[in-house]
Amino acid sequence: SRYGEGRGKELRPPGELKALADKMLASGTMLEDAVKHYTAALAALAAIEAKGVKPKFPPDPDVFPYDKRYTIHHNRAMAHLEMRNFELAVEDAEAVIAQKPNWVNGYLRKGGALFAMGKFEDARAAYQAGLDTAAKYNDDLKEGKQACADLMMRVVSEGMDPRDGRP
């Protein structure tokens, strides 16, 4: 098959899978299906790479560009956050950061997931790492970092459940 073997079935093109997943994510009601489609898009990219297929210029509209793989991880992290799968959101956010370290959204996703897990110091560190490497969206990163500090104080002083607040 053109995109890899899948038990006798041809895999769908990664770009098509990502586009479907993006629509599902945007709906807000099909999050599990979105995660499945993002995961399938990543698997399809891996199958293409394993076969030694190189991206063409101009790009094949069916093949999602390898250098944009981080956007799949980013959107899957968003879906995981909405589903409260915080550990998985952190994993995807870390993949975003590894692939595109100067793109602030990876740090925002990681900080948000760690914050939701009650790991405020780690969340502050993620926001600070974003501030240290990214010039764009500094205000969002500063707000997230401040929200961590504020919530840590409320947890200590008021005994608040940290899951009640989110940057």
Short mmCIF file of C-alpha atoms in Angstrom, two decimals:
data_model
loop_
_atom_site.label_atom_id
_atom_site.label_comp_id
_atom_site.label_asym_id
_atom_site.label_seq_id
_atom_site.Cartn_x
_atom_site.Cartn_y
_atom_site.Cartn_z
CA SER A 1 0.00 0.00 0.00
CA ARG A 2 1.03 3.58 -0.45
CA TYR A 3 1.05 4.57 3.25
CA GLY A 4 1.94 1.33 4.98
CA GLU A 5 0.39 -1.97 5.82
CA GLY A 6 -2.51 -2.20 8.25
CA ARG A 7 -3.72 -5.82 8.33
CA GLY A 8 -4.48 -5.76 4.64
CA LYS A 9 -5.94 -2.26 4.74
CA GLU A 10 -4.39 0.89 3.40
CA LEU A 11 -3.74 3.47 6.08
CA ARG A 12 -5.40 6.81 5.61
CA PRO A 13 -3.10 9.71 4.79
CA PRO A 14 -1.81 11.52 7.89
CA GLY A 15 -3.03 14.91 6.69
CA GLU A 16 -6.55 13.57 6.26
CA LEU A 17 -6.49 11.95 9.70
CA LYS A 18 -5.28 15.17 11.34
CA ALA A 19 -7.94 17.25 9.57
CA LEU A 20 -10.67 14.86 10.80
CA ALA A 21 -9.25 14.90 14.32
CA ASP A 22 -9.09 18.72 14.31
CA LYS A 23 -12.82 18.86 13.47
CA MET A 24 -13.60 16.39 16.25
CA LEU A 25 -11.53 18.37 18.74
CA ALA A 26 -13.24 21.60 17.71
CA SER A 27 -16.64 20.02 18.29
CA GLY A 28 -15.70 19.43 21.91
CA THR A 29 -17.87 16.31 22.00
CA MET A 30 -15.76 13.79 20.10
CA LEU A 31 -12.54 14.00 22.09
CA GLU A 32 -11.83 10.26 22.31
CA ASP A 33 -12.27 9.93 18.56
CA ALA A 34 -10.02 12.94 18.03
CA VAL A 35 -7.28 11.30 20.11
CA LYS A 36 -7.64 8.08 18.09
CA HIS A 37 -7.34 9.99 14.81
CA TYR A 38 -4.30 11.99 16.00
CA THR A 39 -2.68 8.73 17.11
CA ALA A 40 -3.47 7.15 13.73
CA ALA A 41 -1.97 10.18 11.95
CA LEU A 42 1.26 9.76 13.91
CA ALA A 43 1.29 6.02 13.11
CA ALA A 44 0.72 6.75 9.42
CA LEU A 45 3.64 9.19 9.43
CA ALA A 46 5.83 6.57 11.08
CA ALA A 47 4.78 3.99 8.47
CA ILE A 48 5.63 6.41 5.67
CA GLU A 49 9.01 7.18 7.20
CA ALA A 50 9.73 3.47 7.75
CA LYS A 51 9.21 2.87 4.03
CA GLY A 52 11.76 5.57 3.27
CA VAL A 53 9.28 7.88 1.55
CA LYS A 54 10.66 11.41 1.54
CA PRO A 55 8.47 14.51 1.54
CA LYS A 56 8.19 16.15 -1.88
CA PHE A 57 8.14 19.79 -2.86
CA PRO A 58 5.57 20.93 -3.51
CA PRO A 59 4.17 18.72 -0.77
CA ASP A 60 1.80 15.86 -1.50
CA PRO A 61 -1.54 17.01 -0.04
CA ASP A 62 -2.12 13.50 1.34
CA VAL A 63 1.12 13.43 3.31
CA PHE A 64 1.30 15.67 6.34
CA PRO A 65 4.72 17.38 6.48
CA TYR A 66 7.14 15.61 8.84
CA ASP A 67 8.31 18.92 10.24
CA LYS A 68 4.77 19.76 11.39
CA ARG A 69 4.36 16.58 13.48
CA TYR A 70 4.49 18.74 16.60
CA THR A 71 1.06 20.19 15.72
CA ILE A 72 -0.47 16.72 15.96
CA HIS A 73 1.06 16.25 19.41
CA HIS A 74 -0.10 19.73 20.42
CA ASN A 75 -3.70 19.12 19.42
CA ARG A 76 -3.72 15.68 20.99
CA ALA A 77 -2.42 17.28 24.21
CA MET A 78 -5.37 19.69 24.07
CA ALA A 79 -7.79 16.77 23.72
CA HIS A 80 -6.11 14.94 26.61
CA LEU A 81 -6.39 18.06 28.77
CA GLU A 82 -10.10 18.33 28.05
CA MET A 83 -10.54 14.64 28.88
CA ARG A 84 -8.54 15.12 32.10
CA ASN A 85 -5.84 12.70 30.93
CA PHE A 86 -3.19 14.98 32.34
CA GLU A 87 -0.23 12.58 32.24
CA LEU A 88 -0.85 11.93 28.53
CA ALA A 89 -1.20 15.66 27.92
CA VAL A 90 2.22 16.19 29.52
CA GLU A 91 3.75 13.48 27.29
CA ASP A 92 2.39 15.13 24.15
CA ALA A 93 3.42 18.59 25.35
CA GLU A 94 6.95 17.29 25.91
CA ALA A 95 6.96 15.89 22.36
CA VAL A 96 5.94 19.35 21.11
CA ILE A 97 8.76 20.97 23.08
CA ALA A 98 11.30 18.42 21.82
CA GLN A 99 10.27 18.95 18.19
CA LYS A 100 9.72 22.73 18.29
CA PRO A 101 11.44 24.19 21.37
CA ASN A 102 10.82 27.81 20.41
CA TRP A 103 7.05 27.34 20.00
CA VAL A 104 5.37 28.57 23.16
CA ASN A 105 2.28 26.36 22.90
CA GLY A 106 4.16 23.27 24.05
CA TYR A 107 5.09 25.03 27.29
CA LEU A 108 1.54 26.31 27.73
CA ARG A 109 0.09 22.80 27.33
CA LYS A 110 2.67 21.27 29.66
CA GLY A 111 2.18 23.96 32.29
CA GLY A 112 -1.60 23.63 32.10
CA ALA A 113 -1.50 19.85 32.49
CA LEU A 114 0.95 19.95 35.39
CA PHE A 115 -1.12 22.68 37.04
CA ALA A 116 -4.26 20.55 36.72
CA MET A 117 -2.36 17.66 38.34
CA GLY A 118 -1.52 19.87 41.30
CA LYS A 119 2.19 19.91 40.41
CA PHE A 120 2.47 23.66 40.78
CA GLU A 121 6.25 23.92 41.03
CA ASP A 122 6.64 21.80 37.90
CA ALA A 123 3.98 23.90 36.16
CA ARG A 124 5.81 27.10 37.12
CA ALA A 125 9.02 25.60 35.77
CA ALA A 126 7.29 24.75 32.47
CA TYR A 127 5.94 28.28 32.14
CA GLN A 128 9.37 29.70 33.01
CA ALA A 129 11.04 27.46 30.42
CA GLY A 130 8.62 28.88 27.87
CA LEU A 131 9.47 32.41 28.97
CA ASP A 132 13.17 31.62 28.68
CA THR A 133 12.89 30.33 25.10
CA ALA A 134 9.89 31.98 23.47
CA ALA A 135 9.33 35.65 22.78
CA LYS A 136 5.72 35.29 21.56
CA TYR A 137 2.86 34.97 24.07
CA ASN A 138 4.99 36.00 27.03
CA ASP A 139 1.87 37.41 28.69
CA ASP A 140 0.13 34.01 28.57
CA LEU A 141 3.17 32.32 30.08
CA LYS A 142 3.50 34.98 32.79
CA GLU A 143 -0.21 34.64 33.63
CA GLY A 144 0.12 30.85 33.89
CA LYS A 145 3.18 31.16 36.10
CA GLN A 146 1.43 33.71 38.33
CA ALA A 147 -1.69 31.53 38.53
CA CYS A 148 0.51 28.70 39.85
CA ALA A 149 1.97 30.95 42.53
CA ASP A 150 -1.47 32.30 43.49
CA LEU A 151 -3.04 28.86 43.70
CA MET A 152 -0.16 27.45 45.71
CA MET A 153 -0.77 30.21 48.25
CA ARG A 154 -4.52 29.48 48.34
CA VAL A 155 -3.93 25.75 48.75
CA VAL A 156 -1.63 26.42 51.69
CA SER A 157 -3.64 29.21 53.33
CA GLU A 158 -7.21 28.05 52.61
CA GLY A 159 -6.88 24.30 52.10
CA MET A 160 -8.36 24.72 48.60
CA ASP A 161 -8.54 21.73 46.24
CA PRO A 162 -6.05 22.62 43.47
CA ARG A 163 -8.25 21.07 40.80
CA ASP A 164 -10.76 23.88 41.34
CA GLY A 165 -8.49 26.37 39.59
CA ARG A 166 -6.81 26.26 36.21
CA PRO A 167 -4.62 28.83 34.47
#
